[in-house]
Amino acid sequence: VSNLRRAQQTVLIALQNYFLQDKKKNKLFILSSLQEISNNVDTIALCPATSNPILPQIPSLLQVPFLFDTSYDLGNKDKIGTERIHEFCQWAFSRPEKTVIVGCHSLWARSFFRLLISSKTNTTPHIATQSKISNGGIVSCSLSARRTSRSNKVHYFIHPDSIQVLGSIGFEPIRTKPSIFAILLAHFKKLFLKSISSK
C-alpha cells in the first residue's frame, strides 16, 4: 500500500477480516514507491520513513505495530514517477506470492498502465491509459517481465487483455475535451447573438 494515510485506511477497512485472521502473519507492506504522482499538498506523506502510521479512522484492533511492514517506506518521494513504478515492479517480482493486492492512487495507477501497456500490442488506447480508477474501484491485471538479450535489463509490461474490472466500480468515464474549433465557434456565436440583441 502507498505511504499516504488515505490509501492505508482504505485497504485496512476493505480487508480488515483478512488482517484480523492472523495479525502477526498477514502484513500490510507500506511502499513509498506507490506514493501518488503529483505535486499537490495532499500527496505528501505525514509519517516519517519506516515509521508505523497513525490512522485515526481505523479501529484500535487494526492499529498494532507488528501488522505493518515499513521497511520499504523510504519517506517522501525523491524520484520521478517512472522510477518509482519500476521500483514497485521489482518489489512485486521479489515476492513469493502469485497475487499481490495493491492500494495506490488514481494518477499513479494511470501512469502505471501508460508506462507498461505496450503501444505495439495495443493500437487502440486502453481505457486504463486514458482514465483514472474511481475511488474504491478494483482493477486486476497481469504484470509480466522479460530480460532483453542486448542490454540484459528486465523489461516489465502488461498485456491489455489481462486488465479486468472487479465488482461494480472501475474506471471513470472518459471525458472528451472540446476542440479549439468548437470553442471558437461557441465564442463567435455568443458574440453574434449579443450583437443582434443590442440592435
PDB file of C-alpha atoms in Angstrom:
ATOM      1  CA  VAL A   1       0.000   0.000   0.000  1.00  0.00           C
ATOM      2  CA  SER A   2       1.042   3.616  -0.531  1.00  0.00           C
ATOM      3  CA  ASN A   3       2.706   5.547   2.290  1.00  0.00           C
ATOM      4  CA  LEU A   4      -0.193   8.037   2.237  1.00  0.00           C
ATOM      5  CA  ARG A   5      -2.671   7.634   5.066  1.00  0.00           C
ATOM      6  CA  ARG A   6      -5.865   7.579   2.976  1.00  0.00           C
ATOM      7  CA  ALA A   7      -4.652   4.563   0.995  1.00  0.00           C
ATOM      8  CA  GLN A   8      -3.640   2.714   4.158  1.00  0.00           C
ATOM      9  CA  GLN A   9      -7.011   3.339   5.813  1.00  0.00           C
ATOM     10  CA  THR A  10      -8.924   2.261   2.701  1.00  0.00           C
ATOM     11  CA  VAL A  11      -7.033  -1.034   2.450  1.00  0.00           C
ATOM     12  CA  LEU A  12      -7.317  -1.802   6.169  1.00  0.00           C
ATOM     13  CA  ILE A  13     -11.073  -1.190   6.179  1.00  0.00           C
ATOM     14  CA  ALA A  14     -11.654  -3.158   2.974  1.00  0.00           C
ATOM     15  CA  LEU A  15      -9.516  -6.124   4.044  1.00  0.00           C
ATOM     16  CA  GLN A  16      -9.981  -5.985   7.810  1.00  0.00           C
ATOM     17  CA  ASN A  17     -11.250  -9.595   8.038  1.00  0.00           C
ATOM     18  CA  TYR A  18      -8.076 -10.805   6.325  1.00  0.00           C
ATOM     19  CA  PHE A  19      -5.790  -8.871   8.653  1.00  0.00           C
ATOM     20  CA  LEU A  20      -7.738  -9.863  11.784  1.00  0.00           C
ATOM     21  CA  GLN A  21      -7.404 -13.578  10.939  1.00  0.00           C
ATOM     22  CA  ASP A  22      -3.723 -13.517  11.814  1.00  0.00           C
ATOM     23  CA  LYS A  23      -2.344 -10.075  12.630  1.00  0.00           C
ATOM     24  CA  LYS A  24       1.193 -11.362  13.098  1.00  0.00           C
ATOM     25  CA  LYS A  25       1.314 -13.278   9.823  1.00  0.00           C
ATOM     26  CA  ASN A  26      -0.766 -11.104   7.474  1.00  0.00           C
ATOM     27  CA  LYS A  27       1.281  -7.972   6.960  1.00  0.00           C
ATOM     28  CA  LEU A  28       0.462  -4.626   5.373  1.00  0.00           C
ATOM     29  CA  PHE A  29       3.530  -3.587   3.392  1.00  0.00           C
ATOM     30  CA  ILE A  30       3.938   0.187   3.119  1.00  0.00           C
ATOM     31  CA  LEU A  31       5.810   1.219  -0.030  1.00  0.00           C
ATOM     32  CA  SER A  32       6.989   4.735  -0.814  1.00  0.00           C
ATOM     33  CA  SER A  33       7.177   3.645  -4.473  1.00  0.00           C
ATOM     34  CA  LEU A  34       3.339   3.727  -4.506  1.00  0.00           C
ATOM     35  CA  GLN A  35       3.088   7.352  -3.346  1.00  0.00           C
ATOM     36  CA  GLU A  36       0.811   9.460  -5.548  1.00  0.00           C
ATOM     37  CA  ILE A  37       2.288  11.117  -8.661  1.00  0.00           C
ATOM     38  CA  SER A  38       1.528  14.811  -8.168  1.00  0.00           C
ATOM     39  CA  ASN A  39       2.911  17.965  -6.569  1.00  0.00           C
ATOM     40  CA  ASN A  40      -0.289  18.687  -4.653  1.00  0.00           C
ATOM     41  CA  VAL A  41      -0.038  19.103  -0.891  1.00  0.00           C
ATOM     42  CA  ASP A  42      -2.268  16.053  -0.286  1.00  0.00           C
ATOM     43  CA  THR A  43       0.345  13.782  -1.873  1.00  0.00           C
ATOM     44  CA  ILE A  44       2.900  14.428   0.887  1.00  0.00           C
ATOM     45  CA  ALA A  45       3.359  11.660   3.446  1.00  0.00           C
ATOM     46  CA  LEU A  46       2.820  12.751   7.066  1.00  0.00           C
ATOM     47  CA  CYS A  47       4.599   9.777   8.597  1.00  0.00           C
ATOM     48  CA  PRO A  48       8.433   9.649   8.634  1.00  0.00           C
ATOM     49  CA  ALA A  49      10.238   6.868   6.779  1.00  0.00           C
ATOM     50  CA  THR A  50       9.984   3.354   8.275  1.00  0.00           C
ATOM     51  CA  SER A  51       7.583   4.585  10.994  1.00  0.00           C
ATOM     52  CA  ASN A  52       4.265   2.986  11.869  1.00  0.00           C
ATOM     53  CA  PRO A  53       1.384   5.157  10.622  1.00  0.00           C
ATOM     54  CA  ILE A  54      -1.168   6.850  12.862  1.00  0.00           C
ATOM     55  CA  LEU A  55      -4.613   6.138  11.407  1.00  0.00           C
ATOM     56  CA  PRO A  56      -7.428   7.962  13.248  1.00  0.00           C
ATOM     57  CA  GLN A  57     -10.255   6.347  11.239  1.00  0.00           C
ATOM     58  CA  ILE A  58      -9.125   2.770  11.940  1.00  0.00           C
ATOM     59  CA  PRO A  59     -10.259   0.631  14.936  1.00  0.00           C
ATOM     60  CA  SER A  60      -7.592   0.024  17.575  1.00  0.00           C
ATOM     61  CA  LEU A  61      -7.688  -3.727  16.775  1.00  0.00           C
ATOM     62  CA  LEU A  62      -6.017  -2.923  13.449  1.00  0.00           C
ATOM     63  CA  GLN A  63      -3.508  -0.446  14.847  1.00  0.00           C
ATOM     64  CA  VAL A  64      -0.957  -2.888  16.192  1.00  0.00           C
ATOM     65  CA  PRO A  65       2.728  -2.235  15.365  1.00  0.00           C
ATOM     66  CA  PHE A  66       3.517  -5.737  14.093  1.00  0.00           C
ATOM     67  CA  LEU A  67       0.755  -5.503  11.448  1.00  0.00           C
ATOM     68  CA  PHE A  68       2.812  -3.034   9.393  1.00  0.00           C
ATOM     69  CA  ASP A  69       5.999  -3.734   7.464  1.00  0.00           C
ATOM     70  CA  THR A  70       7.546  -0.307   6.933  1.00  0.00           C
ATOM     71  CA  SER A  71      10.946  -1.445   5.694  1.00  0.00           C
ATOM     72  CA  TYR A  72      10.037  -0.392   2.132  1.00  0.00           C
ATOM     73  CA  ASP A  73       8.802   3.047   3.178  1.00  0.00           C
ATOM     74  CA  LEU A  74      11.705   5.372   2.367  1.00  0.00           C
ATOM     75  CA  GLY A  75       9.788   8.546   3.163  1.00  0.00           C
ATOM     76  CA  ASN A  76       8.524  11.212   0.803  1.00  0.00           C
ATOM     77  CA  LYS A  77       9.200  10.669  -2.872  1.00  0.00           C
ATOM     78  CA  ASP A  78      12.591  11.784  -4.115  1.00  0.00           C
ATOM     79  CA  LYS A  79      12.382  10.083  -7.515  1.00  0.00           C
ATOM     80  CA  ILE A  80      10.270  10.663 -10.616  1.00  0.00           C
ATOM     81  CA  GLY A  81       7.155   8.559 -11.108  1.00  0.00           C
ATOM     82  CA  THR A  82       8.585   6.208 -13.740  1.00  0.00           C
ATOM     83  CA  GLU A  83      11.476   5.255 -11.448  1.00  0.00           C
ATOM     84  CA  ARG A  84       9.119   4.530  -8.564  1.00  0.00           C
ATOM     85  CA  ILE A  85       6.853   2.442 -10.803  1.00  0.00           C
ATOM     86  CA  HIS A  86       9.909   0.415 -11.840  1.00  0.00           C
ATOM     87  CA  GLU A  87      10.848   0.005  -8.149  1.00  0.00           C
ATOM     88  CA  PHE A  88       7.364  -1.308  -7.397  1.00  0.00           C
ATOM     89  CA  CYS A  89       7.623  -3.841 -10.238  1.00  0.00           C
ATOM     90  CA  GLN A  90      10.942  -5.051  -8.842  1.00  0.00           C
ATOM     91  CA  TRP A  91       9.373  -5.417  -5.400  1.00  0.00           C
ATOM     92  CA  ALA A  92       6.342  -7.285  -6.793  1.00  0.00           C
ATOM     93  CA  PHE A  93       8.563  -9.831  -8.554  1.00  0.00           C
ATOM     94  CA  SER A  94      10.632 -10.303  -5.412  1.00  0.00           C
ATOM     95  CA  ARG A  95       7.554 -11.519  -3.544  1.00  0.00           C
ATOM     96  CA  PRO A  96       6.782 -15.266  -3.288  1.00  0.00           C
ATOM     97  CA  GLU A  97       3.014 -14.734  -3.679  1.00  0.00           C
ATOM     98  CA  LYS A  98       1.408 -15.169  -7.093  1.00  0.00           C
ATOM     99  CA  THR A  99      -1.107 -12.400  -6.372  1.00  0.00           C
ATOM    100  CA  VAL A 100      -0.295  -9.003  -4.885  1.00  0.00           C
ATOM    101  CA  ILE A 101      -3.079  -6.654  -3.731  1.00  0.00           C
ATOM    102  CA  VAL A 102      -2.073  -3.035  -4.213  1.00  0.00           C
ATOM    103  CA  GLY A 103      -3.595   0.039  -2.575  1.00  0.00           C
ATOM    104  CA  CYS A 104      -2.495   3.035  -4.601  1.00  0.00           C
ATOM    105  CA  HIS A 105      -3.827   6.250  -6.158  1.00  0.00           C
ATOM    106  CA  SER A 106      -5.615   7.123  -9.400  1.00  0.00           C
ATOM    107  CA  LEU A 107      -2.831   9.137 -11.056  1.00  0.00           C
ATOM    108  CA  TRP A 108      -0.226   6.562 -10.028  1.00  0.00           C
ATOM    109  CA  ALA A 109      -2.359   3.748 -11.472  1.00  0.00           C
ATOM    110  CA  ARG A 110      -2.955   5.568 -14.757  1.00  0.00           C
ATOM    111  CA  SER A 111       0.783   6.281 -15.080  1.00  0.00           C
ATOM    112  CA  PHE A 112       1.479   2.632 -14.257  1.00  0.00           C
ATOM    113  CA  PHE A 113      -0.744   1.456 -17.116  1.00  0.00           C
ATOM    114  CA  ARG A 114       0.530   4.105 -19.522  1.00  0.00           C
ATOM    115  CA  LEU A 115       4.107   3.085 -18.875  1.00  0.00           C
ATOM    116  CA  LEU A 116       3.615  -0.677 -19.009  1.00  0.00           C
ATOM    117  CA  ILE A 117       0.976  -1.240 -21.696  1.00  0.00           C
ATOM    118  CA  SER A 118       2.855  -1.580 -24.964  1.00  0.00           C
ATOM    119  CA  SER A 119       1.523   0.558 -27.817  1.00  0.00           C
ATOM    120  CA  LYS A 120       2.799  -2.119 -30.247  1.00  0.00           C
ATOM    121  CA  THR A 121       0.270  -4.655 -28.967  1.00  0.00           C
ATOM    122  CA  ASN A 122      -2.488  -2.127 -28.371  1.00  0.00           C
ATOM    123  CA  THR A 123      -3.318   0.065 -31.372  1.00  0.00           C
ATOM    124  CA  THR A 124      -6.479   1.436 -29.744  1.00  0.00           C
ATOM    125  CA  PRO A 125      -5.739   3.255 -26.452  1.00  0.00           C
ATOM    126  CA  HIS A 126      -6.935   1.214 -23.487  1.00  0.00           C
ATOM    127  CA  ILE A 127      -9.251   2.934 -21.013  1.00  0.00           C
ATOM    128  CA  ALA A 128      -6.655   2.245 -18.292  1.00  0.00           C
ATOM    129  CA  THR A 129      -4.250   4.633 -20.041  1.00  0.00           C
ATOM    130  CA  GLN A 130      -6.907   7.288 -20.660  1.00  0.00           C
ATOM    131  CA  SER A 131      -8.995   7.340 -17.494  1.00  0.00           C
ATOM    132  CA  LYS A 132      -8.412   7.178 -13.748  1.00  0.00           C
ATOM    133  CA  ILE A 133      -9.685   4.403 -11.496  1.00  0.00           C
ATOM    134  CA  SER A 134     -12.694   5.611  -9.500  1.00  0.00           C
ATOM    135  CA  ASN A 135     -12.400   5.947  -5.730  1.00  0.00           C
ATOM    136  CA  GLY A 136     -12.828   2.479  -4.268  1.00  0.00           C
ATOM    137  CA  GLY A 137     -12.515   0.888  -7.700  1.00  0.00           C
ATOM    138  CA  ILE A 138     -10.857  -2.516  -8.056  1.00  0.00           C
ATOM    139  CA  VAL A 139      -8.949  -3.432 -11.201  1.00  0.00           C
ATOM    140  CA  SER A 140      -6.797  -6.502 -11.791  1.00  0.00           C
ATOM    141  CA  CYS A 141      -4.030  -7.131 -14.306  1.00  0.00           C
ATOM    142  CA  SER A 142      -1.149  -9.496 -15.026  1.00  0.00           C
ATOM    143  CA  LEU A 143       2.288  -7.938 -14.630  1.00  0.00           C
ATOM    144  CA  SER A 144       4.919  -9.681 -16.753  1.00  0.00           C
ATOM    145  CA  ALA A 145       8.670  -9.350 -17.126  1.00  0.00           C
ATOM    146  CA  ARG A 146      11.298 -10.354 -19.631  1.00  0.00           C
ATOM    147  CA  ARG A 147      15.034  -9.806 -19.824  1.00  0.00           C
ATOM    148  CA  THR A 148      16.314  -8.209 -23.023  1.00  0.00           C
ATOM    149  CA  SER A 149      19.170 -10.055 -24.732  1.00  0.00           C
ATOM    150  CA  ARG A 150      21.129  -6.955 -25.731  1.00  0.00           C
ATOM    151  CA  SER A 151      21.161  -4.886 -22.551  1.00  0.00           C
ATOM    152  CA  ASN A 152      20.320  -7.730 -20.131  1.00  0.00           C
ATOM    153  CA  LYS A 153      17.824  -5.389 -18.464  1.00  0.00           C
ATOM    154  CA  VAL A 154      14.461  -6.514 -17.125  1.00  0.00           C
ATOM    155  CA  HIS A 155      11.510  -5.093 -19.055  1.00  0.00           C
ATOM    156  CA  TYR A 156       8.133  -5.028 -17.298  1.00  0.00           C
ATOM    157  CA  PHE A 157       4.886  -4.960 -19.257  1.00  0.00           C
ATOM    158  CA  ILE A 158       1.126  -5.517 -19.029  1.00  0.00           C
ATOM    159  CA  HIS A 159      -0.909  -7.182 -21.743  1.00  0.00           C
ATOM    160  CA  PRO A 160      -4.098  -5.097 -22.150  1.00  0.00           C
ATOM    161  CA  ASP A 161      -6.302  -8.219 -22.358  1.00  0.00           C
ATOM    162  CA  SER A 162      -5.360  -9.078 -18.761  1.00  0.00           C
ATOM    163  CA  ILE A 163      -6.932  -5.893 -17.343  1.00  0.00           C
ATOM    164  CA  GLN A 164     -10.301  -6.558 -15.698  1.00  0.00           C
ATOM    165  CA  VAL A 165     -12.662  -4.532 -13.545  1.00  0.00           C
ATOM    166  CA  LEU A 166     -13.665  -6.467 -10.415  1.00  0.00           C
ATOM    167  CA  GLY A 167     -17.042  -5.563  -8.990  1.00  0.00           C
ATOM    168  CA  SER A 168     -19.216  -2.624  -9.970  1.00  0.00           C
ATOM    169  CA  ILE A 169     -16.639   0.178  -9.626  1.00  0.00           C
ATOM    170  CA  GLY A 170     -13.848   0.524 -12.175  1.00  0.00           C
ATOM    171  CA  PHE A 171     -12.619   3.365 -14.342  1.00  0.00           C
ATOM    172  CA  GLU A 172     -14.082   6.852 -14.501  1.00  0.00           C
ATOM    173  CA  PRO A 173     -15.886   7.735 -17.758  1.00  0.00           C
ATOM    174  CA  ILE A 174     -13.573   9.282 -20.347  1.00  0.00           C
ATOM    175  CA  ARG A 175     -14.298  12.983 -20.656  1.00  0.00           C
ATOM    176  CA  THR A 176     -13.777  14.327 -24.140  1.00  0.00           C
ATOM    177  CA  LYS A 177     -12.378  17.831 -24.339  1.00  0.00           C
ATOM    178  CA  PRO A 178     -13.962  20.212 -26.864  1.00  0.00           C
ATOM    179  CA  SER A 179     -11.781  21.063 -29.846  1.00  0.00           C
ATOM    180  CA  ILE A 180     -10.382  24.563 -30.371  1.00  0.00           C
ATOM    181  CA  PHE A 181     -12.709  24.916 -33.341  1.00  0.00           C
ATOM    182  CA  ALA A 182     -15.756  24.139 -31.185  1.00  0.00           C
ATOM    183  CA  ILE A 183     -14.613  26.619 -28.509  1.00  0.00           C
ATOM    184  CA  LEU A 184     -14.086  29.396 -31.095  1.00  0.00           C
ATOM    185  CA  LEU A 185     -17.408  28.614 -32.768  1.00  0.00           C
ATOM    186  CA  ALA A 186     -19.247  28.877 -29.441  1.00  0.00           C
ATOM    187  CA  HIS A 187     -17.418  32.138 -28.668  1.00  0.00           C
ATOM    188  CA  PHE A 188     -18.310  33.768 -32.011  1.00  0.00           C
ATOM    189  CA  LYS A 189     -21.883  32.522 -31.722  1.00  0.00           C
ATOM    190  CA  LYS A 190     -22.145  34.203 -28.328  1.00  0.00           C
ATOM    191  CA  LEU A 191     -20.708  37.464 -29.746  1.00  0.00           C
ATOM    192  CA  PHE A 192     -23.079  37.290 -32.726  1.00  0.00           C
ATOM    193  CA  LEU A 193     -26.153  36.795 -30.526  1.00  0.00           C
ATOM    194  CA  LYS A 194     -25.004  39.619 -28.259  1.00  0.00           C
ATOM    195  CA  SER A 195     -24.591  41.989 -31.226  1.00  0.00           C
ATOM    196  CA  ILE A 196     -28.088  41.118 -32.526  1.00  0.00           C
ATOM    197  CA  SER A 197     -29.723  41.655 -29.150  1.00  0.00           C
ATOM    198  CA  SER A 198     -28.055  45.051 -28.756  1.00  0.00           C
ATOM    199  CA  LYS A 199     -29.520  46.368 -32.038  1.00  0.00           C
TER     200      LYS A 199
END
